[in-house]
Amino acid sequence: MDKDQSSARDEILGRIRNSTRTEKNKSNIEDAQTSMKTMESATINFAAGPDKFIAKLNEVKATVSVISSRMELVREVHEYVARHQEKPTITLANEPELTSLDWSESSITTDYEPHSISVSVTSACYGIEETGTLILYSSPTSPTGMNFLPDYHIVTLDTSNIVVSMDDVWCGLRKNEQAIPRSINMITGPSKTADIEQDIQFGAHGPKFLHVILIQNT
Amino acid sequence: MSNSLNVGLYVTCLVDTMRPNVAFASVKLLESAGCNVTIPRAQTCCGQPGFNNGDIVTSRKLARQVIDEYETFDYLVAPSGSCLGMIKSHYPELFDNDPVYLAKAKQLSDKCYEIVSFLHDVLKVEIDHDFDASVTYHDSCSGLRELGVKSQPRELLKKVKKLQLVEMDNSEVCCGFGGSFCMKYPEISTSMVNDKLKCINETQAQIVLAGDLGCLMNIAGRAHRERLPIRCFHTVEVLANMADGPAIGEK
Amino acid sequence: MQPISHQFNSNVRKALNDKELQKSLFSAKDGLVNNRLKAIKVVSDFEDLREQAKQLKNHTLTNLDSYLELFEKNFTAQGGQLHWARDARHAQEIIVGICHQHEAKTVVKGKSMAGEEIDINTALENAGIEPIETDLGEYIVQLAKEAPSHIIVPAVHKTRAQISQLFADNHKQYGCNEKLTEASDLVAEARKIMRAKFHAADVGITGANFLVAETGSSVIVTNEGNGDLCSTLPKVHIVTAGIEKVVPRLESVSLLMKLLPRSATGQEITAYTTLTTGPKRQNDTDGPEEMHIVLIDNGRTEILNSEISDILRCIRCGACLNHCPVYGNIGGHAYGWVYPGPMGAVLTTAILGLEEAGDLPNACTLNGRCASVCPVKIPLPDLLRSLRTRQFNKSSGSKITRTVFALWGQLSARPAIYHFASGLAIKFLGLLGTNKGSFKYLPFVGGWLMSRDFPVPEGETFHSQWNKQKGKHHG
């Protein structure tokens, strides 16, 4: 930190410390958080089933289909894409659970091309039942751009990973002891704007269509 | 009779100067319900104008006057949510550095009431007369938000035979009076009262009621200037069956 | 933007006479209010949540230094670069410095009120760098060369026809020659044009709704996706955030997220809520190579140490604006700076000072509707009153008002004289108004009489009548 930065930092923190509102008797940084921990969930509350989540997805204008095994995924993706677009290139997140499937008939790539990507398929780690939200973590195999650049964003999610609320996602994050990813995208429906006379329009900058494929592992 | 409540009526400066009928209606309602009503001689202003404009010193002086004058009553009752809000919510704030008056202010705060809520919540009055008119009600801001006066006037008005109560849209939105605001920012105030009149017109009610004379003078004043056939009374005038004379601003 | 709060009265006059503005305000008002009501009805413990959020924010402010240090530790551990800016000018220097280091030519911007506050666009332009607003509402006001008029819906004051004309006038350079009128077409055209700009930009600047101390994460809450593109595609990502944006833990975000979207637009949650924790990781395919966060003081530490520190709880939801009848009639530009409405009347005055913004705390009826909807229970009318007290104690503000109230106070403190004088005045007015119900003309009450009639008093005060009637009851 350069000298000017160091002095600005000291000035600002100094003024805070001297303010009448500031607690003077705290001992260290971590102590300040103690009372906040009571807000946290000790266990992850998984949803009883996918129905509420599906209803919420519909409410927020995402489309949904449910398949009973990962084997059906290829067919489901093709059927969705065929309904909307003529022979597009489908960009898959470069994850074994996607790439190991038999995509032979299709125009599939795992090369992420940000300038021309039009349909992407990525996986969500969690779904939040309360709000119909998908949780996607960035990773080397699943760049963030895949969630925002295409016109059509297809997301896969195991129904066993649907949790009740956002707090359960944090609980899951902590339990897995993985480092927090660079970006956590919490996605609820397609991109939209109401900036023109409060009239909601989809596809403002992000995907115009969000399709969720729920995999119901029995 | 020794069980009668001793009520000190806080008349308010607007009612005193502009529409004494409201005070007479208040006395009638309180006495009919068995209260001993006293009008303390030394009441003037509750101190709100100064308080709202940053003159805390004057405000404090006037607050002491009110506190002293009303100390011995069982209740202080006022036909104004605005003045009562000042006494109830803000008097204690004025005496942080004066433990004696802080205690007195808190005591007064506990026993002061806006009149319609007093009639409803404490005296549980019954109403036994007609008032054949369609009426809409404006929720004056202080009464609503500082004192929670919302259902009480409506419930009492429903007891008045032949009265048809019609709710307006946005009854809870400020009419634009705001004490000194309407004088300092008259154009904004006018724009706000125009919105209020629009909502009143849509109800097609003949009469507008509210619990604060400032609001009523504002609404009536603009309605007359715009030649709208809207008549304004204070709620207690209707409840006391004393709304047969001129409405606010009428001859 | 250069503040014009000092010309509040002429701003107001302009706004009230602007038919298009009045039309836009009228049609937006009820929708925003009703959408919020619908969204909170389904939350059975909404009032509890407000109280919890207030306590959370209070706790954070009381320990602000600790949480900022913790945030710094965790953000820098992830490779982030934290900067401390004393004021707007300092923040500008830091940001322009980073841009120059990278020889940036264009900067894409997500919506940031803190960015507006420090007037970063002007600083960038002066440094030869082109700032491009990407949030559709901000883009529209940028084309119109105006300031945003609302902290959530910046172009709420613009009609579709006006937006259509703006696009027609400004998009020819992109080969768009057709004048579009449908909202869907306008959005599609903006999307296409903006996409190229995202890809070409050297730097992305966003705001932050929250800064999470526990993890060193920065959170943005959006619907369009532009904020995410700004923070993903360019090589450098800069976040502008006030120091009060820090919250303790991840659960703080979930709590505030139950309140923010509902209060702002009536949504349960926005389309995109993103936590970003540092720059690109080693094997990541995308993401910025550098992530900078500029923490801005600009008067906040002074506010923290004052009687109006509760304003620092503000989470910028805009609910107070949406429910304020004054804002609803004059719109955001009349306030003359970045922050309008009730929270703006407090914050603008606190940051710019009473000399510049003295009208703002006074142009309020203290009706309290704002406080009743504030998700973090800021007592806005009390804070405005505190600013009026500051003004009074400084002897600034309207001399006429001060004199009138001083006289009134003196008179009221002397009941006998008060009753005598008011008795006389009312008798006089009553006589003057004989045979009239109302006055159309009277001296000294010009403000009222400009647009309203003034009722003729009965002619005798209540006290005088009561004295005559009921001597035995008089206390």
mmCIF file of N, CA and C in Angstrom, chain A residues 40-46 125-128 135-138 161 163 165-186, chain C residues 78 212 214-219 249-251 253-254 274-277 281:
data_model
loop_
_atom_site.group_PDB
_atom_site.id
_atom_site.type_symbol
_atom_site.label_atom_id
_atom_site.label_comp_id
_atom_site.label_asym_id
_atom_site.label_seq_id
_atom_site.Cartn_x
_atom_site.Cartn_y
_atom_site.Cartn_z
ATOM 1 N N GLU A 40 -27.299 -18.106 11.910
ATOM 2 C CA GLU A 40 -26.962 -19.084 10.873
ATOM 3 C C GLU A 40 -27.607 -20.443 11.039
ATOM 4 N N SER A 41 -27.794 -21.065 9.905
ATOM 5 C CA SER A 41 -28.387 -22.396 9.844
ATOM 6 C C SER A 41 -27.286 -23.425 10.144
ATOM 7 N N ALA A 42 -27.543 -24.349 11.062
ATOM 8 C CA ALA A 42 -26.545 -25.376 11.368
ATOM 9 C C ALA A 42 -26.644 -26.541 10.398
ATOM 10 N N THR A 43 -27.839 -26.737 9.869
ATOM 11 C CA THR A 43 -28.023 -27.854 8.923
ATOM 12 C C THR A 43 -28.655 -27.317 7.656
ATOM 13 N N ILE A 44 -28.369 -28.013 6.578
ATOM 14 C CA ILE A 44 -28.971 -27.623 5.300
ATOM 15 C C ILE A 44 -30.373 -28.202 5.250
ATOM 16 N N ASN A 45 -31.362 -27.336 4.970
ATOM 17 C CA ASN A 45 -32.736 -27.835 4.842
ATOM 18 C C ASN A 45 -33.033 -28.082 3.382
ATOM 19 N N PHE A 46 -33.109 -29.338 3.027
ATOM 20 C CA PHE A 46 -33.426 -29.672 1.641
ATOM 21 C C PHE A 46 -34.934 -29.654 1.448
ATOM 22 N N CYS A 125 -25.441 -25.802 -8.751
ATOM 23 C CA CYS A 125 -25.109 -26.581 -7.547
ATOM 24 C C CYS A 125 -26.318 -26.753 -6.640
ATOM 25 N N TYR A 126 -27.121 -25.700 -6.598
ATOM 26 C CA TYR A 126 -28.309 -25.719 -5.751
ATOM 27 C C TYR A 126 -29.449 -25.018 -6.469
ATOM 28 N N GLY A 127 -30.668 -25.307 -5.976
ATOM 29 C CA GLY A 127 -31.817 -24.498 -6.351
ATOM 30 C C GLY A 127 -32.459 -24.041 -5.057
ATOM 31 N N ILE A 128 -32.976 -22.811 -5.011
ATOM 32 C CA ILE A 128 -33.640 -22.331 -3.787
ATOM 33 C C ILE A 128 -35.148 -22.362 -4.018
ATOM 34 N N ILE A 135 -28.361 -21.645 -8.241
ATOM 35 C CA ILE A 135 -27.050 -21.226 -7.746
ATOM 36 C C ILE A 135 -25.973 -21.835 -8.615
ATOM 37 N N LEU A 136 -25.213 -20.957 -9.265
ATOM 38 C CA LEU A 136 -24.149 -21.443 -10.147
ATOM 39 C C LEU A 136 -22.814 -20.886 -9.678
ATOM 40 N N TYR A 137 -21.834 -21.770 -9.544
ATOM 41 C CA TYR A 137 -20.496 -21.354 -9.140
ATOM 42 C C TYR A 137 -19.607 -21.249 -10.373
ATOM 43 N N SER A 138 -18.787 -20.219 -10.414
ATOM 44 C CA SER A 138 -17.823 -20.137 -11.519
ATOM 45 C C SER A 138 -16.720 -21.165 -11.271
ATOM 46 N N ASN A 161 -30.735 -31.493 -4.884
ATOM 47 C CA ASN A 161 -29.988 -30.308 -4.454
ATOM 48 C C ASN A 161 -30.864 -29.064 -4.318
ATOM 49 N N VAL A 163 -32.748 -26.702 -2.127
ATOM 50 C CA VAL A 163 -32.818 -26.370 -0.701
ATOM 51 C C VAL A 163 -33.943 -25.370 -0.489
ATOM 52 N N SER A 165 -33.999 -22.296 1.483
ATOM 53 C CA SER A 165 -33.743 -20.848 1.448
ATOM 54 C C SER A 165 -32.282 -20.538 1.155
ATOM 55 N N MET A 166 -31.989 -19.258 0.983
ATOM 56 C CA MET A 166 -30.624 -18.806 0.675
ATOM 57 C C MET A 166 -29.655 -19.163 1.803
ATOM 58 N N ASP A 167 -30.120 -19.118 3.033
ATOM 59 C CA ASP A 167 -29.257 -19.475 4.169
ATOM 60 C C ASP A 167 -28.731 -20.899 4.039
ATOM 61 N N ASP A 168 -29.529 -21.771 3.429
ATOM 62 C CA ASP A 168 -29.080 -23.153 3.259
ATOM 63 C C ASP A 168 -27.925 -23.242 2.270
ATOM 64 N N VAL A 169 -27.908 -22.349 1.326
ATOM 65 C CA VAL A 169 -26.783 -22.319 0.366
ATOM 66 C C VAL A 169 -25.493 -21.960 1.103
ATOM 67 N N TRP A 170 -25.595 -20.964 1.989
ATOM 68 C CA TRP A 170 -24.380 -20.578 2.751
ATOM 69 C C TRP A 170 -23.925 -21.725 3.637
ATOM 70 N N CYS A 171 -24.886 -22.401 4.219
ATOM 71 C CA CYS A 171 -24.553 -23.540 5.072
ATOM 72 C C CYS A 171 -23.818 -24.592 4.246
ATOM 73 N N GLY A 172 -24.342 -24.866 3.049
ATOM 74 C CA GLY A 172 -23.714 -25.831 2.154
ATOM 75 C C GLY A 172 -22.310 -25.411 1.772
ATOM 76 N N LEU A 173 -22.150 -24.147 1.495
ATOM 77 C CA LEU A 173 -20.839 -23.616 1.109
ATOM 78 C C LEU A 173 -19.827 -23.852 2.221
ATOM 79 N N ARG A 174 -20.251 -23.577 3.443
ATOM 80 C CA ARG A 174 -19.330 -23.746 4.576
ATOM 81 C C ARG A 174 -19.051 -25.219 4.852
ATOM 82 N N LYS A 175 -20.076 -26.043 4.727
ATOM 83 C CA LYS A 175 -19.891 -27.465 5.036
ATOM 84 C C LYS A 175 -18.944 -28.125 4.050
ATOM 85 N N ASN A 176 -19.028 -27.719 2.803
ATOM 86 C CA ASN A 176 -18.185 -28.358 1.803
ATOM 87 C C ASN A 176 -16.731 -27.950 1.904
ATOM 88 N N GLU A 177 -16.468 -26.942 2.696
ATOM 89 C CA GLU A 177 -15.107 -26.473 2.939
ATOM 90 C C GLU A 177 -14.334 -26.174 1.664
ATOM 91 N N GLN A 178 -15.047 -26.002 0.573
ATOM 92 C CA GLN A 178 -14.320 -25.577 -0.617
ATOM 93 C C GLN A 178 -14.127 -24.083 -0.487
ATOM 94 N N ALA A 179 -13.114 -23.573 -1.156
ATOM 95 C CA ALA A 179 -12.931 -22.130 -1.149
ATOM 96 C C ALA A 179 -14.119 -21.512 -1.865
ATOM 97 N N ILE A 180 -14.520 -20.344 -1.424
ATOM 98 C CA ILE A 180 -15.639 -19.686 -2.091
ATOM 99 C C ILE A 180 -15.233 -19.418 -3.543
ATOM 100 N N PRO A 181 -16.079 -19.761 -4.497
ATOM 101 C CA PRO A 181 -15.705 -19.545 -5.892
ATOM 102 C C PRO A 181 -15.576 -18.060 -6.211
ATOM 103 N N ARG A 182 -14.954 -17.727 -7.323
ATOM 104 C CA ARG A 182 -14.801 -16.325 -7.693
ATOM 105 C C ARG A 182 -16.162 -15.673 -7.854
ATOM 106 N N SER A 183 -17.065 -16.364 -8.534
ATOM 107 C CA SER A 183 -18.392 -15.766 -8.561
ATOM 108 C C SER A 183 -19.476 -16.786 -8.285
ATOM 109 N N ILE A 184 -20.423 -16.360 -7.492
ATOM 110 C CA ILE A 184 -21.625 -17.150 -7.232
ATOM 111 C C ILE A 184 -22.762 -16.384 -7.883
ATOM 112 N N ASN A 185 -23.334 -16.981 -8.941
ATOM 113 C CA ASN A 185 -24.465 -16.340 -9.591
ATOM 114 C C ASN A 185 -25.747 -16.953 -9.070
ATOM 115 N N MET A 186 -26.598 -16.105 -8.526
ATOM 116 C CA MET A 186 -27.906 -16.578 -8.059
ATOM 117 C C MET A 186 -28.915 -16.083 -9.098
ATOM 118 N N GLN C 78 -7.867 -12.916 -1.368
ATOM 119 C CA GLN C 78 -8.330 -13.519 -2.616
ATOM 120 C C GLN C 78 -7.699 -12.851 -3.835
ATOM 121 N N VAL C 212 -19.302 -8.190 1.836
ATOM 122 C CA VAL C 212 -19.405 -9.188 2.908
ATOM 123 C C VAL C 212 -18.061 -9.367 3.604
ATOM 124 N N GLU C 214 -17.088 -11.336 6.000
ATOM 125 C CA GLU C 214 -16.685 -12.719 6.282
ATOM 126 C C GLU C 214 -15.868 -13.326 5.142
ATOM 127 N N THR C 215 -16.208 -12.957 3.905
ATOM 128 C CA THR C 215 -15.593 -13.636 2.761
ATOM 129 C C THR C 215 -14.813 -12.692 1.856
ATOM 130 N N GLY C 216 -14.950 -11.392 2.066
ATOM 131 C CA GLY C 216 -14.315 -10.435 1.158
ATOM 132 C C GLY C 216 -15.051 -10.348 -0.172
ATOM 133 N N SER C 217 -16.359 -10.619 -0.167
ATOM 134 C CA SER C 217 -17.138 -10.616 -1.406
ATOM 135 C C SER C 217 -17.880 -9.314 -1.604
ATOM 136 N N SER C 218 -18.100 -8.999 -2.879
ATOM 137 C CA SER C 218 -18.869 -7.821 -3.263
ATOM 138 C C SER C 218 -20.146 -8.334 -3.935
ATOM 139 N N VAL C 219 -21.288 -7.762 -3.582
ATOM 140 C CA VAL C 219 -22.558 -8.292 -4.084
ATOM 141 C C VAL C 219 -23.269 -7.250 -4.929
ATOM 142 N N ARG C 249 -21.749 -11.035 7.584
ATOM 143 C CA ARG C 249 -21.621 -12.405 7.091
ATOM 144 C C ARG C 249 -22.567 -12.664 5.916
ATOM 145 N N LEU C 250 -22.439 -13.843 5.361
ATOM 146 C CA LEU C 250 -23.279 -14.229 4.233
ATOM 147 C C LEU C 250 -24.761 -14.175 4.612
ATOM 148 N N GLU C 251 -25.083 -14.550 5.839
ATOM 149 C CA GLU C 251 -26.491 -14.530 6.266
ATOM 150 C C GLU C 251 -27.034 -13.104 6.332
ATOM 151 N N VAL C 253 -26.558 -11.008 4.057
ATOM 152 C CA VAL C 253 -27.053 -10.803 2.686
ATOM 153 C C VAL C 253 -28.434 -11.428 2.523
ATOM 154 N N SER C 254 -28.610 -12.653 3.012
ATOM 155 C CA SER C 254 -29.932 -13.276 2.853
ATOM 156 C C SER C 254 -31.016 -12.490 3.572
ATOM 157 N N THR C 274 -25.386 -11.507 -7.477
ATOM 158 C CA THR C 274 -24.075 -12.121 -7.702
ATOM 159 C C THR C 274 -23.088 -11.745 -6.614
ATOM 160 N N LEU C 275 -22.414 -12.771 -6.087
ATOM 161 C CA LEU C 275 -21.312 -12.536 -5.152
ATOM 162 C C LEU C 275 -20.006 -12.727 -5.908
ATOM 163 N N THR C 276 -19.180 -11.694 -5.894
ATOM 164 C CA THR C 276 -17.886 -11.794 -6.567
ATOM 165 C C THR C 276 -16.796 -11.699 -5.514
ATOM 166 N N THR C 277 -15.888 -12.667 -5.540
ATOM 167 C CA THR C 277 -14.845 -12.687 -4.506
ATOM 168 C C THR C 277 -13.481 -12.699 -5.162
ATOM 169 N N ARG C 281 -9.332 -16.561 -10.961
ATOM 170 C CA ARG C 281 -8.486 -17.534 -10.273
ATOM 171 C C ARG C 281 -7.545 -18.172 -11.293
#
